[in-house]
Coordinates of C-alpha atoms in Angstrom, one line a residue:
X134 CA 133.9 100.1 106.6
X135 CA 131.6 101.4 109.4
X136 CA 128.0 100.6 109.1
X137 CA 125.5 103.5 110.6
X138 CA 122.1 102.9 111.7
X139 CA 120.4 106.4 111.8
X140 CA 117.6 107.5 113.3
X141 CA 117.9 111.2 111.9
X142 CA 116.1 113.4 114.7
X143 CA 118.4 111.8 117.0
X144 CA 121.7 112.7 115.1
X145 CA 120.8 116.4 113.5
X146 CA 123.0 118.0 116.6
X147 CA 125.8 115.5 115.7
X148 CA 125.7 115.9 112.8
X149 CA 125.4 119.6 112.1
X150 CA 128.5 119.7 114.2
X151 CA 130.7 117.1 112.2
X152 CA 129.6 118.9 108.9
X153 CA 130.7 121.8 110.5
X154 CA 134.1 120.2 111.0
X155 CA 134.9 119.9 107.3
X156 CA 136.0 123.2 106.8
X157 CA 134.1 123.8 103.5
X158 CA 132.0 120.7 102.8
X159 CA 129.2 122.9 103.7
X160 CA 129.6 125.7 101.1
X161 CA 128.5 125.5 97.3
X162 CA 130.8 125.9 95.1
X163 CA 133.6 124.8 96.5
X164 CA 134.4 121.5 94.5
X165 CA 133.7 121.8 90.7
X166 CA 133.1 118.2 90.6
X167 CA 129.5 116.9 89.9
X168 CA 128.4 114.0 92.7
X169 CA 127.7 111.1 90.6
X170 CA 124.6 108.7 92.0
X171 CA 124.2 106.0 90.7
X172 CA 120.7 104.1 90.3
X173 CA 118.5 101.2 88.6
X174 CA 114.9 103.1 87.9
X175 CA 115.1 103.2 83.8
X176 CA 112.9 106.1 82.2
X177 CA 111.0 105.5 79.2
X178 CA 108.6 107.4 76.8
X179 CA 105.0 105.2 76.3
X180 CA 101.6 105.8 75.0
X181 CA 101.3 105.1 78.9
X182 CA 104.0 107.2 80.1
X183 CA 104.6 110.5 77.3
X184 CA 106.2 112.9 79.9
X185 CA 107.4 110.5 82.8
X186 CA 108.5 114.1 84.9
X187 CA 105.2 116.0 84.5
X188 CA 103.7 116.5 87.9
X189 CA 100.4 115.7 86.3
X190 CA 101.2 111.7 85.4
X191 CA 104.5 111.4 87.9
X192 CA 103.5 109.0 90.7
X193 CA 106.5 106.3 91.2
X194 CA 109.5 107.1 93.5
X195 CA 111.9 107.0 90.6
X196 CA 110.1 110.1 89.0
X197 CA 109.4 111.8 92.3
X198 CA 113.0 111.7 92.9
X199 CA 113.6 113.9 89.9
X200 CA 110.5 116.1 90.9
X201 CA 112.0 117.2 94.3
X202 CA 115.2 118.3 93.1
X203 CA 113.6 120.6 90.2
X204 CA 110.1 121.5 91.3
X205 CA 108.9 123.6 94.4
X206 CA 106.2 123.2 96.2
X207 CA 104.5 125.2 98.7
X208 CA 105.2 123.2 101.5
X209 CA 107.9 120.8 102.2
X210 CA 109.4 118.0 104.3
X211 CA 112.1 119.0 106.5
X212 CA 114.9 117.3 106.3
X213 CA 114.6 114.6 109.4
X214 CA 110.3 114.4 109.0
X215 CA 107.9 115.8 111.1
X216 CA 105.5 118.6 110.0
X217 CA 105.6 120.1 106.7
X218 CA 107.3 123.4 106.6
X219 CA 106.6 126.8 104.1
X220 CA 108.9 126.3 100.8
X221 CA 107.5 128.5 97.8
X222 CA 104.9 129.7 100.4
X223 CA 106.3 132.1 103.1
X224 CA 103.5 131.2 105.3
X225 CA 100.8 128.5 105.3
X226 CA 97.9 127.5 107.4
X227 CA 93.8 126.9 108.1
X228 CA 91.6 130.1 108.3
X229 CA 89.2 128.3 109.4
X230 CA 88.5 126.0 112.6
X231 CA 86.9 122.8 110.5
X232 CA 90.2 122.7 108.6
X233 CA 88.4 123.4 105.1
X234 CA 90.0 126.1 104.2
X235 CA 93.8 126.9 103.7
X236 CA 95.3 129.8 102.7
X237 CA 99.0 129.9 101.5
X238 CA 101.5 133.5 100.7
X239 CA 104.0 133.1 98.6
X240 CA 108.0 134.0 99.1
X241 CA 108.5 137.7 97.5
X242 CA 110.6 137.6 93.9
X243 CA 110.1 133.7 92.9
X244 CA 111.1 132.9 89.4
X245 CA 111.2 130.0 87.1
X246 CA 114.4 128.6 86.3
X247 CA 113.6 130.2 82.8
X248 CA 113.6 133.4 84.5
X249 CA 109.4 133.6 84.0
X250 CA 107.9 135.1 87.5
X251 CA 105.9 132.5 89.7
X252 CA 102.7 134.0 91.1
X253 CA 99.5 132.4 92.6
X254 CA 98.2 132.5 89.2
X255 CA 101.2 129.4 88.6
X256 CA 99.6 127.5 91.7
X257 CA 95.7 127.5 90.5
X258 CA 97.2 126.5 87.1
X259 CA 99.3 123.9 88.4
X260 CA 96.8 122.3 90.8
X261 CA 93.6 122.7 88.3
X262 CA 95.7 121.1 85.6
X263 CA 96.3 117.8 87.3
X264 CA 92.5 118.2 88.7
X265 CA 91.9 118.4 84.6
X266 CA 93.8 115.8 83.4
X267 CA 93.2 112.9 86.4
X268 CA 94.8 110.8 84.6
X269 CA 94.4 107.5 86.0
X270 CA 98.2 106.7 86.9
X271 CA 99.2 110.1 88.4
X272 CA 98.5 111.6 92.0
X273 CA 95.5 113.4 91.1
X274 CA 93.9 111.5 94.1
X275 CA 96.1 113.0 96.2
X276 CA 94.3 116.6 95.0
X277 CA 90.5 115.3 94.8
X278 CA 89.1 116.6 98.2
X279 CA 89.9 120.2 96.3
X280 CA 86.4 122.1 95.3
X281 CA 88.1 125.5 94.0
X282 CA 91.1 127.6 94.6
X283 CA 91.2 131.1 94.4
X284 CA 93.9 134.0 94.1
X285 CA 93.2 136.8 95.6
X286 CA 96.3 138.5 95.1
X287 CA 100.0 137.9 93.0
X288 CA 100.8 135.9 96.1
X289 CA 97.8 135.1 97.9
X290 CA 96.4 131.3 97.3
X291 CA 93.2 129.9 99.5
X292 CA 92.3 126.4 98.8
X293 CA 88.7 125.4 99.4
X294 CA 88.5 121.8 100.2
X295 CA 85.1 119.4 99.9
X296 CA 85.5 117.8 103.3
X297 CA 87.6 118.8 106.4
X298 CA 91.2 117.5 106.0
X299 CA 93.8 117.8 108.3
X300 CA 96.2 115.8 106.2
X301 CA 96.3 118.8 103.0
X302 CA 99.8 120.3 104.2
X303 CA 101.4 117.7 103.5
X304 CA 99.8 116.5 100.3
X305 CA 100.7 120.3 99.5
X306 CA 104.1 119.1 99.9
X307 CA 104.0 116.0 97.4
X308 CA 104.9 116.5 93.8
X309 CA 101.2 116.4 93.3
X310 CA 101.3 120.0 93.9
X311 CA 104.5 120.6 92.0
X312 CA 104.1 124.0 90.4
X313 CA 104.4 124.3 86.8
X314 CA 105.2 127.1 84.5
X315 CA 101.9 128.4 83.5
X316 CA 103.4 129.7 80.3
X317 CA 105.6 126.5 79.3
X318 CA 103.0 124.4 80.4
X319 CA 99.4 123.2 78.5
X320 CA 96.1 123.5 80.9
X321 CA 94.8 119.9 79.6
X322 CA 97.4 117.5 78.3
X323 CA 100.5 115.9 79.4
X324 CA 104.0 117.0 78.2
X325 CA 105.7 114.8 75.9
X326 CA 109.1 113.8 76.6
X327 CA 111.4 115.0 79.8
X328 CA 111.4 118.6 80.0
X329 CA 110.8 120.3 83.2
X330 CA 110.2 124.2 83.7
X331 CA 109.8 124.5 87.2
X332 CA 111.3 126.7 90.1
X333 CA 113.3 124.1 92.1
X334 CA 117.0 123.9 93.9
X335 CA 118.2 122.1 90.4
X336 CA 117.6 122.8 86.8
X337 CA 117.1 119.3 84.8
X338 CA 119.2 118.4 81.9
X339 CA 118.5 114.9 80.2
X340 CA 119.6 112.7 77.2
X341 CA 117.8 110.1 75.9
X342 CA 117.9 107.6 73.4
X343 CA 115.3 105.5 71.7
X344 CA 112.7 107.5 74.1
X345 CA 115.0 105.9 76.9
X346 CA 116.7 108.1 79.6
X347 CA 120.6 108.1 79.6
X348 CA 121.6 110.8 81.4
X349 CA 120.4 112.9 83.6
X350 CA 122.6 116.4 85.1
X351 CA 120.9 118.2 88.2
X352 CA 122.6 121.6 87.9
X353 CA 122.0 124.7 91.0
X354 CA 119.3 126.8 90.0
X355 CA 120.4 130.3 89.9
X356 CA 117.0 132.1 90.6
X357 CA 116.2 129.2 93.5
X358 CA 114.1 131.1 96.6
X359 CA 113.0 128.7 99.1
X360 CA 113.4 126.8 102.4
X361 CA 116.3 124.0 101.1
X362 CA 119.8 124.8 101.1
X363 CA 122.1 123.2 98.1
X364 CA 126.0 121.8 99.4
X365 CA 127.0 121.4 95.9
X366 CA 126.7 122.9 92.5
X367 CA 125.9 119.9 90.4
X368 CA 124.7 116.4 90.6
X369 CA 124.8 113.7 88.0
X370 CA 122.6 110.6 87.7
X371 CA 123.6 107.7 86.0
X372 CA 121.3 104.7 85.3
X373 CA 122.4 101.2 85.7
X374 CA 121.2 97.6 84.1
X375 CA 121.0 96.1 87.9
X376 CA 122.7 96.8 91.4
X377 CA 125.7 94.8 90.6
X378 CA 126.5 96.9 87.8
X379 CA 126.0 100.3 89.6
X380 CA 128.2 98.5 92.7
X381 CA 131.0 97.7 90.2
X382 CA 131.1 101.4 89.7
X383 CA 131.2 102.5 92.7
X384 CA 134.2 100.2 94.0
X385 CA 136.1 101.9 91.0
X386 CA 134.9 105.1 91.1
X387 CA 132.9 105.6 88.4
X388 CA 130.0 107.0 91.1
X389 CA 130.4 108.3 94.2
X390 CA 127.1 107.3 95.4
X391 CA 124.4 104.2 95.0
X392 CA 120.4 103.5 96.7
X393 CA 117.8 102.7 95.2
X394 CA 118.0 99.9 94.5
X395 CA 120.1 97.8 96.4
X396 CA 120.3 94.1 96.3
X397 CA 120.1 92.6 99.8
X398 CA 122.4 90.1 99.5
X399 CA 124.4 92.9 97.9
X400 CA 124.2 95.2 101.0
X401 CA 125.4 91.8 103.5
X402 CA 128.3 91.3 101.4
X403 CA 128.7 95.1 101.2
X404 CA 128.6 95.0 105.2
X405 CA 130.5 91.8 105.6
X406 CA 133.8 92.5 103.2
X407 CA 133.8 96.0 104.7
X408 CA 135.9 98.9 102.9
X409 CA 137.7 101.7 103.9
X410 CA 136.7 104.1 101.0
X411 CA 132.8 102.8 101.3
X412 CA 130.4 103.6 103.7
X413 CA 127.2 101.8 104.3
X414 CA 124.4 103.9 105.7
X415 CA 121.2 102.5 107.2
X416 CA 118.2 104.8 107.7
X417 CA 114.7 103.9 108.8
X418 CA 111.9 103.7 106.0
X419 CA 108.3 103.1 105.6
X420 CA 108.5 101.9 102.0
X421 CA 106.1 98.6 102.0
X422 CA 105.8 95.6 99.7
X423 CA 103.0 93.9 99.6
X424 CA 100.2 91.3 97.4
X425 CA 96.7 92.9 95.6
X426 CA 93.8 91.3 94.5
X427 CA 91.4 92.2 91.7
X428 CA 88.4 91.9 93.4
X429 CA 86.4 90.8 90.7
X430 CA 88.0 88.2 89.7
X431 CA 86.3 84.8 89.3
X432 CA 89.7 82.9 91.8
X433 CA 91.2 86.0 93.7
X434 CA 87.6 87.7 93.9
X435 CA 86.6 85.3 96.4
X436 CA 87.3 86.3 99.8
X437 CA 88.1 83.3 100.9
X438 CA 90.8 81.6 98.8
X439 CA 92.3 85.4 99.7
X440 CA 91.6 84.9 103.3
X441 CA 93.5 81.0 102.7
X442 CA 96.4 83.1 100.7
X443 CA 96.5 85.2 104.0
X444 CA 96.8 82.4 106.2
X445 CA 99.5 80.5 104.6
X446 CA 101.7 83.2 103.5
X447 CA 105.4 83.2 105.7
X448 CA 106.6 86.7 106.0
X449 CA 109.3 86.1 108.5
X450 CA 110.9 82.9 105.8
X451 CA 110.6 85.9 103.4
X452 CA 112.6 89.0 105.0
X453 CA 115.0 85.8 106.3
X454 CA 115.8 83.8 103.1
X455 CA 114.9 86.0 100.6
X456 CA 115.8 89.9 102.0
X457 CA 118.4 88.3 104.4
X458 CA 116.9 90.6 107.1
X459 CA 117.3 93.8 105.8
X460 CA 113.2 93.7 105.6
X461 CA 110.8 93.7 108.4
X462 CA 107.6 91.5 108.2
X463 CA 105.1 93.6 107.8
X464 CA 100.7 92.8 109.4
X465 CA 98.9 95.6 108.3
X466 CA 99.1 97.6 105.1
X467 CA 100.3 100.6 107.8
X468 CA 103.8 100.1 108.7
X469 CA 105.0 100.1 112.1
X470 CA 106.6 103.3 112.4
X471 CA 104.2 105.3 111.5
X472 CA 101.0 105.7 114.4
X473 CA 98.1 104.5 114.7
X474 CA 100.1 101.3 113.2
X475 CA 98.2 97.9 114.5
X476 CA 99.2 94.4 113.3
X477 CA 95.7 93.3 112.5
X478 CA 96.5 90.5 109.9
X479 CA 98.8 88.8 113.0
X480 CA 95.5 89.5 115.6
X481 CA 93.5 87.8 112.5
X482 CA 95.8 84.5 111.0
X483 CA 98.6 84.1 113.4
X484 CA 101.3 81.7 112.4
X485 CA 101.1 80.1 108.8
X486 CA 98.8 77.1 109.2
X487 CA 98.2 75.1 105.8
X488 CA 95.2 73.2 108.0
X489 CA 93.2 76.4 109.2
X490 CA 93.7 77.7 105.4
X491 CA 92.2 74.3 104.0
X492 CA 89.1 75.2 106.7
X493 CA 88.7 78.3 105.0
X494 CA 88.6 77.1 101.6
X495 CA 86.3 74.2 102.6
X496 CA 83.6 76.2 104.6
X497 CA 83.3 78.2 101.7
X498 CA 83.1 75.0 99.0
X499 CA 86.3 76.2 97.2
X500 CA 88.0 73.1 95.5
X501 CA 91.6 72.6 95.8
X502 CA 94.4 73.0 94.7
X503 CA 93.2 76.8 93.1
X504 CA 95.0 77.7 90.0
X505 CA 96.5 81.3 90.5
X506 CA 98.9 83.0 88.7
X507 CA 100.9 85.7 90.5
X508 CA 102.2 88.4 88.3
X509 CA 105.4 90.7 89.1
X510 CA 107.3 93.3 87.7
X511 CA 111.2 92.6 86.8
X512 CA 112.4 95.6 86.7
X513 CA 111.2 98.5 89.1
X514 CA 111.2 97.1 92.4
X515 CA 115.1 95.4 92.9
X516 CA 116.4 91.8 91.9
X517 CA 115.0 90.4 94.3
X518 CA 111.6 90.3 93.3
X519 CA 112.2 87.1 91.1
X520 CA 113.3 85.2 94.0
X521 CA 110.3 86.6 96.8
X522 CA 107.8 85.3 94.4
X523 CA 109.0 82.1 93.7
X524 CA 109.1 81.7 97.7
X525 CA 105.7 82.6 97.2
X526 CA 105.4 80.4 94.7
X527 CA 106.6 77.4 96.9
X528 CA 104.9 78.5 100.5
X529 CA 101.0 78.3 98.6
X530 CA 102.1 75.2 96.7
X531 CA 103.7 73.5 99.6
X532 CA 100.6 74.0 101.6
X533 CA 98.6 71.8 98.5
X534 CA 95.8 74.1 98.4
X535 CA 97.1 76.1 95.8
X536 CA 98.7 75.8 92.1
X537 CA 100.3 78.8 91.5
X538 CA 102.2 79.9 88.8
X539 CA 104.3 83.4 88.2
X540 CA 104.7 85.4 86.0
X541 CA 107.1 89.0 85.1
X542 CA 106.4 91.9 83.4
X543 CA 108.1 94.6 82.7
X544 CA 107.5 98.0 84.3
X545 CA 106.4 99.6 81.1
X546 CA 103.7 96.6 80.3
X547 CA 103.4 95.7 83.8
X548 CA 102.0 98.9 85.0
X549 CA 99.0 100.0 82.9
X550 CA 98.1 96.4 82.8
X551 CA 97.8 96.5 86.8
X552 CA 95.3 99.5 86.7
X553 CA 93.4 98.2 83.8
X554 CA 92.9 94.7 86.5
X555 CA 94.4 92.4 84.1
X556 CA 96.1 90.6 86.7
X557 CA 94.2 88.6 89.0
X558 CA 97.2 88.8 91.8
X559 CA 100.0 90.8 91.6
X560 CA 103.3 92.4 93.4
X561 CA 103.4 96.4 94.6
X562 CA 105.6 98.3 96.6
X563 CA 104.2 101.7 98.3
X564 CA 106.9 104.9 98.8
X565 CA 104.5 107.2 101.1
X566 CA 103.7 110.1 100.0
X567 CA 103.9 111.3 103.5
X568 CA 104.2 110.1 107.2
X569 CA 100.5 109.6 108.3
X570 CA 98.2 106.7 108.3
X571 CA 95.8 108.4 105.7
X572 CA 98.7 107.7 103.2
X573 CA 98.4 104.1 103.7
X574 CA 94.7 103.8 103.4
X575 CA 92.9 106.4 101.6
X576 CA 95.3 105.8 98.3
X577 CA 94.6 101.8 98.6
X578 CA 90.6 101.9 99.4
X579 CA 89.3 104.9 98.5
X580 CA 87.1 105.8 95.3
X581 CA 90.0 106.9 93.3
X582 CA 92.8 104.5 93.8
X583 CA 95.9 104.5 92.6
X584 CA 95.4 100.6 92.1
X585 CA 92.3 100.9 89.8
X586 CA 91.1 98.4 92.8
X587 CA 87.2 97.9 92.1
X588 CA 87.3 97.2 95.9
X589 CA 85.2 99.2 98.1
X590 CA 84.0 99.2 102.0
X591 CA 81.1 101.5 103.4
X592 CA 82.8 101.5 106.2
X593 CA 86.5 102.4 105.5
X594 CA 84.8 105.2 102.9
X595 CA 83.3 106.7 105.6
X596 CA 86.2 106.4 108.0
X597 CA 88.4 108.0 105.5
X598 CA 86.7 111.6 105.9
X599 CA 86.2 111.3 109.8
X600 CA 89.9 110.7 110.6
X601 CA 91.0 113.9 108.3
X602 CA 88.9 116.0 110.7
X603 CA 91.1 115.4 113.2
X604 CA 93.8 118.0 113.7
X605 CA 95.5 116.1 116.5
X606 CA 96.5 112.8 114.5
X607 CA 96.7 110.5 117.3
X608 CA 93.0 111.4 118.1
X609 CA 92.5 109.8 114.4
X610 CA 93.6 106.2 115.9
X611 CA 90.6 104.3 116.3
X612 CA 89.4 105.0 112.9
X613 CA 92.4 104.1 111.5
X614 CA 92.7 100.8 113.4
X615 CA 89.1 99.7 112.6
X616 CA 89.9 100.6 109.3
X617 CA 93.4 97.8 109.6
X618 CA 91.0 94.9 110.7
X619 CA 89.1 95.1 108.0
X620 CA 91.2 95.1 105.5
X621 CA 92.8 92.0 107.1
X622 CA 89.0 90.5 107.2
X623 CA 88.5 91.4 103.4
X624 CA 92.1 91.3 102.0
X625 CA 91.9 92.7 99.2
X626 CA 95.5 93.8 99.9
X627 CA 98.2 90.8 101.3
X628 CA 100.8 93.3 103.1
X629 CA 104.5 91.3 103.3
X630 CA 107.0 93.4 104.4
X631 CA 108.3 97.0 105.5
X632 CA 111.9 97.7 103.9
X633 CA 114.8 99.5 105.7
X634 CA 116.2 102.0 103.9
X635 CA 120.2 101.4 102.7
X636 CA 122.9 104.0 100.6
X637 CA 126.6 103.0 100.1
X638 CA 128.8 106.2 99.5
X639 CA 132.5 106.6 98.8
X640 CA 133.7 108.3 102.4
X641 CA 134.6 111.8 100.7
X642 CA 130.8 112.4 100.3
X643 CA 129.2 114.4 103.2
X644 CA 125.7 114.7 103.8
X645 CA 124.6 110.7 103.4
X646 CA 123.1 110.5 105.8
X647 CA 120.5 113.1 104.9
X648 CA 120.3 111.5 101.2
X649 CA 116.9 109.8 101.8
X650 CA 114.3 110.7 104.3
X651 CA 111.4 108.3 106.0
X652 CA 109.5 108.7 102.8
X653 CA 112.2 107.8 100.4
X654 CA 112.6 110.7 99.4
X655 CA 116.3 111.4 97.5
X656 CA 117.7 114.7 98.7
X657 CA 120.6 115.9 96.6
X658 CA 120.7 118.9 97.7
X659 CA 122.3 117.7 100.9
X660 CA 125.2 116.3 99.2
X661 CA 128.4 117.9 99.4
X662 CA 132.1 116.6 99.2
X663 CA 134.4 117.1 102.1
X664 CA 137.2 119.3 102.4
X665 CA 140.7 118.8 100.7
X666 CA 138.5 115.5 99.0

């Protein structure tokens, strides 16, 4: 079995040339067979969660998965990063020179996959709908710095925006800004169940039982107009207990295709046994784990027991004994590869040092050992969580300033108990939205965050708005930085580590290593099988 490590600018010429090599692997239609992937996210209706695919609650990268297969937006990713590109929009940009107002034109002939036509009138309804609902768990802040939009024509959008940001073509190419059937769609509530009208490369077809998802069949959209290019016909999604269950069937062909998520002593044995029918593809990410505080809290509310949490905490005995290094440590809640990136929780703590943590707590007259009870959730974020928090458990303990206890919840309790801040400490992961340093701070820190954080700094609030003006991002550095240290000097967030990004495929598949992109996103249409498979 041949392991790849891909860094996918570098590879698009090789690649386009090997794919071209397979005869027909390129061409849809040309194998009848849907691609089976295989996964662990579960799906499940709640009072919290009534329409987990609505674009106006969906903000996990389970859901968003589903939402970039069968929604368009008007601008996209391309396929190896970089600037967004037009998708339901044939051409987008600032009319402006403060970067405050963007105007979008829509591809001629766009249709619904119901066969309903998709005008600007779709796009104001779409993005005024989420504005509408904000519901706390979706990505409405990703929309917020929008003050109107207006359609001045069947296909002519113009977004006004509150404050200068440079950042809104790619939020325009989250699921945020999924458009919706207007018609199919209510204005001011949520959807119930998993039913999705919108205008993407794949129309949705799901079972479910007991308001839990079983099946779910991506099948071409026939009326599909837009910059993505299908290599197959139809691709089914199976859901799996845990990763050795989804890796059972993928040794005996059951599915031809497994990611998120992986196990990482999973993907060494996977690497080590090697397999001439399995491939193992590694890909860079920027997916980040990481620690948050409530604030308010009468323990984790003061800055300094989070400051002692800081200094004690071992992220290179994390990524080694617990992710057997298929993690990076990670020392600023912005992960390396992205710019403006500085390790300012290193600059701050250095090494783990139990005596300079005990300093901490003393100048501040904390007693120890502090009671603290770290909460995770056992089912969203990979096996593996279990076992990272009870080396948590044992680093804080072993330093005898702490008496921690865990605890694990289950996605569907875990996750509206976060944003109500009924957990003093608790386990995330982050899936940017996209590549910039604005999607690692403004989401965290700013007034509507996705954490429900009561956290708040003058300072990064007002850095938030300056870096946006800047059209050239790397002029947006210094705020950014500045913005880094202090989070490291407040912690209200403990970042741990930065994930590398892993898919094992049976060797007929083509297109793997396309399948995710930096922002984990998963892109079936780039599957395809190869020729005479």
């Amino acid at each position: 079995m041949n392991r790849k490590t891909m860094a996918l600018p570098a590879i698009a010429a090789l690649l386009a040339s090997a794919l071209a090599g397979c005869g027909g692997s390129d061409e849809p239609g040309g194998d009848s067979r849907a691609i089976v992937v295989g996964t662990t996210d579960s799906f499940e209706l709640t009072g919290e969660s009534p329409a987990p695919f609505d674009p106006a609650l969906a903000y996990e990268a389970g859901s968003w998965n589903v939402l970039r297969n069968t929604f368009q937006t008007l601008m996209a990713l391309p396929r190896s990063g970089g600037e967004p590109v037009p998708e339901a929009a044939y051409r987008c940009g600032f009319s402006d020179t403060q970067n405050e107002s963007y105007r979008c034109k829509l591809r001629s002939g766009l249709k619904f996959a119901n066969g309903h036509a998709l005008t600007a009138a779709d796009v104001k309804f779409s993005i005024e709908r989420t504005l509408k609902i904000k519901n706390p768990n979706g990505p409405v802040s990703l929309l917020a710095n929008i003050d109107a939009v207006e359609t001045p024509g069947d296909r002519d959008v113009v977004f006004h925006l509150k404050s200068p940001d440079a950042t809104f073509p790619h939020k325009l190419a989250t699921p945020a800004a999924a458009i919706v059937d207007s018609q199919a769609y209510d204005g001011g509530r949520l959807r119930n169940g998993y039913d999705v009208d919108g205008s993407g490369p794949y129309i949705l077809e799901t079972k479910a039982k007991g308001g839990r998802l079983v099946s779910a069949t991506f099948t071409r959209n026939p009326h599909y107009k837009g910059e993505l290019e299908p290599k197959n016909d139809k691709v089914e999604m199976r859901f799996f207990p845990d990763a050795d269950a989804m890796e059972k069937s993928l040794k005996g062909g059951g599915i031809d295709l497994m990611t998120r998520t992986m196990a990482p002593d999973q993907i060494a044995r996977i690497e080590r046994e090697g397999s001439e029918d399995i491939e193992l593809v590694e890909m860079p990410g920027q997916e980040i784990r990481y620690l948050a505080f409530d604030t308010k809290d009468g323990t984790a509310g003061r800055k300094a027991v989070r400051q002692a949490i800081a200094q004690v905490v071992d992220r290179q005995a994390l990524v080694r004994d617990v992710y057997e290094r298929t993690a990076e440590p990670l020392y600023s809640i912005v992960p390396t590869s992205v710019g403006s990136h500085l390790n300012s929780f290193f600059n701050k703590y250095g090494e783990p040092d139990a005596a300079k943590a005990r300093k901490i707590l003393d100048a501040a007259g904390v007693g120890t050992p502090v009671p603290l009870t770290l909460t995770y959730t056992t089912d969203h974020y990979g096996s593996a969580t279990a076992k990272e928090f009870a080396a948590l458990k044992k680093q804080l303990n072993d330093s005898g300033l702490f008496r921690v206890t865990v605890k694990g919840e289950p996605w569907k309790t875990f996750r509206p108990a976060q944003s109500h801040q009924e957990y003093p400490v608790y386990g995330m992961g982050w899936f940017p939205d996209f590549p910039d340093a604005d999607n690692f701070i403004a989401p965290f820190f700013g007034e509507d965050n996705f954490l429900g954080s009561p956290y708040r700094n003058s300072t990064v609030a007002k850095l938030i708005p300056q870096t946006r003006r800047q059209a050239q991002r790397t002029a947006a550095a210094e705020g950014f930085q500045r913005a880094q240290d202090i989070v490291a000097e407040d912690v209200p967030v403990l970042p741990l580590w930065q994930g590398k990004q892993y898919v094992a495929a049976r060797d007929d598949v083509t297109g793997v290593e396309w399948a995710l992109n930096s922002s984990s996103v998963l892109q079936l249409w780039e599957l395809g099988r190869a020729a005479g498979s």
